[in-house]
mmCIF file of C-alpha atoms in Angstrom:
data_model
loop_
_atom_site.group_PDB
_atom_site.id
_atom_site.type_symbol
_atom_site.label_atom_id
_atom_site.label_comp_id
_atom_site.label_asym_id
_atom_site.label_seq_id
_atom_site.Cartn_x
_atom_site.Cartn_y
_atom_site.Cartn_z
ATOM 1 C CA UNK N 173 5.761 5.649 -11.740
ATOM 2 C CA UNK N 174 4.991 9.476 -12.108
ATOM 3 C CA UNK N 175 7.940 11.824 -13.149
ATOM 4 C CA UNK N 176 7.387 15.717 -13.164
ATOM 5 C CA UNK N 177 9.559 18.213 -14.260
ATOM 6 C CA UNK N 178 9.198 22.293 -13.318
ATOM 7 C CA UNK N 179 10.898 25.078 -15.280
ATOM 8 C CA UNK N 180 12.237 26.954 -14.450
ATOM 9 C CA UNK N 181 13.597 27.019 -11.273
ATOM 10 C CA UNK N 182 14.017 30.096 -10.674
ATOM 11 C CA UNK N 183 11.926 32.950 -12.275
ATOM 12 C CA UNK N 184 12.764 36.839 -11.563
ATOM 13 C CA UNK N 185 10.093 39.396 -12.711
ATOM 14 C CA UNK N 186 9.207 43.158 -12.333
ATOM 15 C CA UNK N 187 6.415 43.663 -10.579
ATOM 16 C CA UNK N 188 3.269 44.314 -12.684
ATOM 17 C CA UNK N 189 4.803 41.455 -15.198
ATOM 18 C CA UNK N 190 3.100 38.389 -15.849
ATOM 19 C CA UNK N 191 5.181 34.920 -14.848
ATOM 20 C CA UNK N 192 4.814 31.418 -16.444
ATOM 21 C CA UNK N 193 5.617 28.237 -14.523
ATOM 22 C CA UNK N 194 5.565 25.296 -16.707
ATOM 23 C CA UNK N 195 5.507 20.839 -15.799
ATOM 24 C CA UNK N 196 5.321 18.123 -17.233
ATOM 25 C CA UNK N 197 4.350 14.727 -16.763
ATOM 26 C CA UNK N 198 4.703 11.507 -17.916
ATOM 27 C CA UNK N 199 1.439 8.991 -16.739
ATOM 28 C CA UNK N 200 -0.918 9.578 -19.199
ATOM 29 C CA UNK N 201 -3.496 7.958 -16.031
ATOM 30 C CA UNK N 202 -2.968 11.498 -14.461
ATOM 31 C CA UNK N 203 -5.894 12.972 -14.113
ATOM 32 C CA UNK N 204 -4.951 15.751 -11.516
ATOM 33 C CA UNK N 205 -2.833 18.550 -11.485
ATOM 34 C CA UNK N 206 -2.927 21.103 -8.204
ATOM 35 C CA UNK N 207 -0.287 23.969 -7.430
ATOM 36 C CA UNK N 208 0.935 25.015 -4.209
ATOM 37 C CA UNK N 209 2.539 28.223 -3.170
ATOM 38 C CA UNK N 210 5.104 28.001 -0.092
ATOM 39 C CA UNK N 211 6.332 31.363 0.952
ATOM 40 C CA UNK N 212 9.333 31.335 3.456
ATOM 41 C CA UNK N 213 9.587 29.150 6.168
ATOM 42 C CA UNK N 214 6.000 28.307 5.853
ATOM 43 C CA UNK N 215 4.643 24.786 4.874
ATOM 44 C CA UNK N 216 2.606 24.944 0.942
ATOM 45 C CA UNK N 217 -0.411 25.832 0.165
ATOM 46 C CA UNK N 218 -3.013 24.808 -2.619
ATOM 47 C CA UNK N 219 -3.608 27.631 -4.702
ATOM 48 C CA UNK N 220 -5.177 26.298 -7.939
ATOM 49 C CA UNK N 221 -6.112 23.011 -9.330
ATOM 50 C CA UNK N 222 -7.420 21.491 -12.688
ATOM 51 C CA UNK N 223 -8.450 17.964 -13.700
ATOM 52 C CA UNK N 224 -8.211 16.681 -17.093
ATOM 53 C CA UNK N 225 -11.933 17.100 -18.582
ATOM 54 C CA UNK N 226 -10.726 20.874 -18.286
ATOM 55 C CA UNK N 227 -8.267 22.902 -20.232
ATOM 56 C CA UNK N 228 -7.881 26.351 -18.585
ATOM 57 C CA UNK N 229 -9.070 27.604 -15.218
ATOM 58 C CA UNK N 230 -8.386 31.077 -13.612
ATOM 59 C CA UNK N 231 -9.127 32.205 -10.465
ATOM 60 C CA UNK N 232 -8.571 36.379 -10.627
ATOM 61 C CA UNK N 233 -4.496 36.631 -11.162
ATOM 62 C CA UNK N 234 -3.653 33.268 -11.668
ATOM 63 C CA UNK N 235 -4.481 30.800 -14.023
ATOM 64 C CA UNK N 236 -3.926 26.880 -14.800
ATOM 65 C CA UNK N 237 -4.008 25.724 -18.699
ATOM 66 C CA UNK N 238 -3.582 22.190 -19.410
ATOM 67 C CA UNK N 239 -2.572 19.850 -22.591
ATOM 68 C CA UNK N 240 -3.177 16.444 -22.122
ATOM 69 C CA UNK N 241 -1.615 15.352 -25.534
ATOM 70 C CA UNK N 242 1.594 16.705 -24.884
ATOM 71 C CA UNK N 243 1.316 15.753 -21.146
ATOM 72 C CA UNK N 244 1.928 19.440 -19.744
ATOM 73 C CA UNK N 245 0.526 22.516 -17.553
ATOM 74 C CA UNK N 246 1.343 25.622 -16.462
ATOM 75 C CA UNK N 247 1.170 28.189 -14.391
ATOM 76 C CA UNK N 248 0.139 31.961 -15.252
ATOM 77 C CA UNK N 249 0.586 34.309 -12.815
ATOM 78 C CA UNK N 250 -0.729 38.161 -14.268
ATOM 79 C CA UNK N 251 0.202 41.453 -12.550
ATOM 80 C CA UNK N 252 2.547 40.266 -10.535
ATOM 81 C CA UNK N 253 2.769 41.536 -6.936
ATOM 82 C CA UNK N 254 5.913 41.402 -4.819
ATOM 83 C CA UNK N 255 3.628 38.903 -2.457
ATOM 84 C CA UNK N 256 3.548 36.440 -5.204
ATOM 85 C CA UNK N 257 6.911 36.277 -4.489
ATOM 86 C CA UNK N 258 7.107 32.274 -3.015
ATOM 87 C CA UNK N 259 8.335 28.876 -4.276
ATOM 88 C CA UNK N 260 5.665 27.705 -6.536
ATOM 89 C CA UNK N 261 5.084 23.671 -6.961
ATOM 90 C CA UNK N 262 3.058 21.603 -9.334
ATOM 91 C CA UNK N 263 1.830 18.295 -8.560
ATOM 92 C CA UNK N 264 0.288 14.898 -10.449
ATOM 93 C CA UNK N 265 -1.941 12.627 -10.028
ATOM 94 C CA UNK N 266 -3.940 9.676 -10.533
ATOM 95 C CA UNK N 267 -7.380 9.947 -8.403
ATOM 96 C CA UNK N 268 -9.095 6.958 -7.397
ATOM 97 C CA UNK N 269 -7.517 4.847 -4.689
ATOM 98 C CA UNK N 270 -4.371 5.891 -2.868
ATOM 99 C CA UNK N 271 -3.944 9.757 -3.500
ATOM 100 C CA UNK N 272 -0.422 9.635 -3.798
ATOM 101 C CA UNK N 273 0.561 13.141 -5.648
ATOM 102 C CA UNK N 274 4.471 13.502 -7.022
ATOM 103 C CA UNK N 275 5.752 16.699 -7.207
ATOM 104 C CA UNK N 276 8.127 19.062 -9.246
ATOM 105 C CA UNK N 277 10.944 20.699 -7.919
ATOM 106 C CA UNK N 278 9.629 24.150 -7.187
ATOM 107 C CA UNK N 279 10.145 26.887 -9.087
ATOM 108 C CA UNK N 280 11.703 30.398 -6.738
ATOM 109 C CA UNK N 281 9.475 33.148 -7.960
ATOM 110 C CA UNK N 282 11.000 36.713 -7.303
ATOM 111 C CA UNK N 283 9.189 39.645 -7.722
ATOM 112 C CA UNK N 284 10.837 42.847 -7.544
ATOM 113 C CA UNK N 285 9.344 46.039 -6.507
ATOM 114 C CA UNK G 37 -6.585 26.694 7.227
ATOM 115 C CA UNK G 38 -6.872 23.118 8.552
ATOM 116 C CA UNK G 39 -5.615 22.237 11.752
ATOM 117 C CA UNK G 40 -2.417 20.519 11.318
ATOM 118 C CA UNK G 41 1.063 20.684 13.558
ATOM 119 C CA UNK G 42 4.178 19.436 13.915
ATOM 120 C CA UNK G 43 6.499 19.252 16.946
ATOM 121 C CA UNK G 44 9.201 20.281 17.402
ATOM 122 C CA UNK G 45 9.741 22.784 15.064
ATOM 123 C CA UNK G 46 13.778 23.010 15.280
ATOM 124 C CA UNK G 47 15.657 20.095 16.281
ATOM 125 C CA UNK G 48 19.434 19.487 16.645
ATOM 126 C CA UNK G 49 20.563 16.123 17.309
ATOM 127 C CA UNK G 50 23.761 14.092 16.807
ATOM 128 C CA UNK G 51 25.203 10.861 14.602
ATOM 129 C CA UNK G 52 23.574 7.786 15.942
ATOM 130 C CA UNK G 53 20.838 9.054 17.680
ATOM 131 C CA UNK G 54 16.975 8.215 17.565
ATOM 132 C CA UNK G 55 14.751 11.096 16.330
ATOM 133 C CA UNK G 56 11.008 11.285 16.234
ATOM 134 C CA UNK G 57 8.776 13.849 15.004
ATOM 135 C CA UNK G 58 5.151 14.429 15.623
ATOM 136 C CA UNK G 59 2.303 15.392 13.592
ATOM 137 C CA UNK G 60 -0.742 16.444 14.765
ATOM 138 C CA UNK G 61 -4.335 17.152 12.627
ATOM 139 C CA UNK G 62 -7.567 18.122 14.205
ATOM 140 C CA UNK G 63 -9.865 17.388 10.698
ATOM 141 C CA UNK G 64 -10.211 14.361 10.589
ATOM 142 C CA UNK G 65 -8.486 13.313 7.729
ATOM 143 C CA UNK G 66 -8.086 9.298 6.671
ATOM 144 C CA UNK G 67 -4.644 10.388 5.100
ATOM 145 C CA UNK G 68 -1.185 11.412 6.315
ATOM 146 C CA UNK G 69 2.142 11.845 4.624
ATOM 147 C CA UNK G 70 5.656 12.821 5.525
ATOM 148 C CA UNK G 71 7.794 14.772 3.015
ATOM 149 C CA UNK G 72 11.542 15.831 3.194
ATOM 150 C CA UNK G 73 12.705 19.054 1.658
ATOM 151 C CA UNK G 74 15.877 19.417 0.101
ATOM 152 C CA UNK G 75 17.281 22.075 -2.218
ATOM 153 C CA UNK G 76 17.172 20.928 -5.715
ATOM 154 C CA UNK G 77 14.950 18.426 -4.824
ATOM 155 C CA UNK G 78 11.122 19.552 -4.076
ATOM 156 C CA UNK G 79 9.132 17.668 -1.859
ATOM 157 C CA UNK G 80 9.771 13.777 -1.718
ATOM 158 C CA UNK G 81 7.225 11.165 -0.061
ATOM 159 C CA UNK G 82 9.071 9.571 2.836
ATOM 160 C CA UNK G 83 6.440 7.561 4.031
ATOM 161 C CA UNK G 84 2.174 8.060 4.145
ATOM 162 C CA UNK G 85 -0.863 6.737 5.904
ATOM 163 C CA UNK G 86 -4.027 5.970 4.381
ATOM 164 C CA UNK G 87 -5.925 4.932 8.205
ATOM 165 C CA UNK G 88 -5.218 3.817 11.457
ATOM 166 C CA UNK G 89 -2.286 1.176 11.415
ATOM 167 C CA UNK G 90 -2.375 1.241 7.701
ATOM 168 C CA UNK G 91 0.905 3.042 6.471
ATOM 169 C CA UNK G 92 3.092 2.488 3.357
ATOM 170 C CA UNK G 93 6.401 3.563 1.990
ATOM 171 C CA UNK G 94 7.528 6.643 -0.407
ATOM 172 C CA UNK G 95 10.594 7.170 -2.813
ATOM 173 C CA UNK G 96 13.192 7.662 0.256
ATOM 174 C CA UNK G 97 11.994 5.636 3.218
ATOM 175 C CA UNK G 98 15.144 4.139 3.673
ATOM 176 C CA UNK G 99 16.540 4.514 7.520
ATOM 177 C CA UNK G 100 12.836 5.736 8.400
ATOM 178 C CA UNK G 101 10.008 4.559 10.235
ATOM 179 C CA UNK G 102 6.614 5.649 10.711
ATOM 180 C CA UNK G 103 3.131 5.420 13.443
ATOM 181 C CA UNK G 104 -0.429 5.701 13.190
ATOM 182 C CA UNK G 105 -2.109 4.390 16.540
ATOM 183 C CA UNK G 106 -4.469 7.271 16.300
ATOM 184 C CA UNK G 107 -6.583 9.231 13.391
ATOM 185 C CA UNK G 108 -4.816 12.571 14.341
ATOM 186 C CA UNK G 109 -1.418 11.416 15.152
ATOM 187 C CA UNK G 110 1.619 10.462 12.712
ATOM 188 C CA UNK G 111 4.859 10.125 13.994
ATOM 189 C CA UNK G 112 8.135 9.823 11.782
ATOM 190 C CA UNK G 113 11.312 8.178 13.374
ATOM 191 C CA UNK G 114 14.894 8.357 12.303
ATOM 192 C CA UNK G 115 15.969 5.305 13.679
ATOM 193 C CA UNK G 116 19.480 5.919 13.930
ATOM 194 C CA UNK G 117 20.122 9.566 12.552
ATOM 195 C CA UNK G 118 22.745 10.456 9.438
ATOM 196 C CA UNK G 119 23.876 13.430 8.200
ATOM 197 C CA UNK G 120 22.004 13.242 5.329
ATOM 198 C CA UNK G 121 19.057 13.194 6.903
ATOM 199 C CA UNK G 122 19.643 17.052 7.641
ATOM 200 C CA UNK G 123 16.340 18.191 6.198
ATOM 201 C CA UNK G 124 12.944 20.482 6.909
ATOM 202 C CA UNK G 125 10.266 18.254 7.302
ATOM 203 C CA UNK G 126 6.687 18.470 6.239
ATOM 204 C CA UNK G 127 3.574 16.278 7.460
ATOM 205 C CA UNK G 128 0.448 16.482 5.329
ATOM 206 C CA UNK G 129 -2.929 15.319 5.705
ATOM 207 C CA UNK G 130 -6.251 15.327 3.542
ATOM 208 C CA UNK G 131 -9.181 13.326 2.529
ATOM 209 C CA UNK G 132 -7.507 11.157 -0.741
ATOM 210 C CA UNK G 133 -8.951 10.675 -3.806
ATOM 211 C CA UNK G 134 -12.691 11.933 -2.710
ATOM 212 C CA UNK G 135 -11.009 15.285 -1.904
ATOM 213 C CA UNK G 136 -7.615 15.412 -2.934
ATOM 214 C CA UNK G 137 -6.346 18.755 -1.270
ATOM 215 C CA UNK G 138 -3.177 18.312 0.967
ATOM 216 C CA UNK G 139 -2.910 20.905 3.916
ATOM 217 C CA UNK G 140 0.651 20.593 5.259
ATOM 218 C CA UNK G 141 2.289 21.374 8.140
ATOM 219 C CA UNK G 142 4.259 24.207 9.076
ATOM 220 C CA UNK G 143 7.803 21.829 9.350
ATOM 221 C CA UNK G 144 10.467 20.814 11.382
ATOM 222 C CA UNK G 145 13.845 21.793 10.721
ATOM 223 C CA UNK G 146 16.460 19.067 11.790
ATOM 224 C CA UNK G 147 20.087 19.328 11.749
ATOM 225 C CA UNK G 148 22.196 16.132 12.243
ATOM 226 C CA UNK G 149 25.535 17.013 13.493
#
């Protein structure tokens, strides 16, 4: 099956920095990649996606590159706000039957004033 | 955001004891899942639905069971609560593969004593 790592696990920036959050995976069928953002004692929430005919997608402050060779993506979070501050979680998947996503471990994004 | 609950949101139980958690979605979606969170862990698929009746098991059913007699209603047991099964608890639902955003619940917290 599907194995994703996340690093790192924690990530502490200055506000107004930019912040990386990278995964990888390991089924070369996985074709789609979201990221949710959980912020305390809420449940996640989708905040980007890409599929695999794509390499890079932003959407304002945040951004989603991927490399299917090497079988990673990441994260790119730019002027960092202290709101950004959340657990952040990649995801990958095969679409196409089941949607059965497997997750990385989160990655504790603090972002201080 | 999409409709989706869970009751109850804090629970407190003892050793031994039957537990079951509702989920609740009011969009319509064909799928359902039920993750456990766990520091160090991320999000892991206890069980998932993919219709009425039709259910299947994740990466740590064990000493779990699950229900799906309607389209909006998914209900997790713990059949005989453990310590270990001290978690937060997240249901999911969404569309699968056509549409393969997850919109999760806002958790249960459950302490085994």
């Amino acid at each position: 099956g599907e194995n994703v790592e996340q690093h790192p696990s924690t990530l502490s920036v200055q506000e107004g920095d930019s912040a990386v959050i990278k995964c990888t995976y390991s089924d070369s069928a996985s074709n789609y990649f979201p990221w949710y953002k959980q912020e305390l004692g809420k449940g996640p929430q989708l905040i980007i996606d890409i599929r695999s005919n794509v390499g890079e997608k932003k959407d304002q402050r945040i951004a989603v590159t991927l490399n299917k060779t090497a079988k990673h993506f990441s994260l790119h979070i730019t002027e960092t706000q202290p709101e950004d501050s959340a657990v952040y979680f990649c995801a990958a998947s095969e679409t196409g039957g089941s949607y059965i996503p497997t997750f990385g471990r989160g990655t504790s994004l603090i972002v201080h004033p | 955001d999409a409709g989706i609950t869970q009751s109850p949101r804090h629970k407190v139980t003892e050793t031994g004891t039957p537990v079951t958690l509702r989920c609740h979605q009011t969009e319509n979606h064909r799928y359902m899942y039920w993750y456990r969170q766990d520091p160090g862990h991320g999000l892991r698929l206890i069980h998932y639905s993919y219709g009425v009746k039709d259910t299947d098991k994740g990466e740590v059913s064990d000493g779990y069971s699950v229900s799906r007699s309607k389209t909006e209603d998914f209900l997790l047991t713990l059949e005989s609560a453990t310590s270990s099964q001290t978690s937060v608890y997240f249901c999911a639902s969404g569309q699968g593969s056509s549409q393969e955003t997850q919109y999760f619940g806002p958790g249960t917290r459950l302490l085994v004593l």
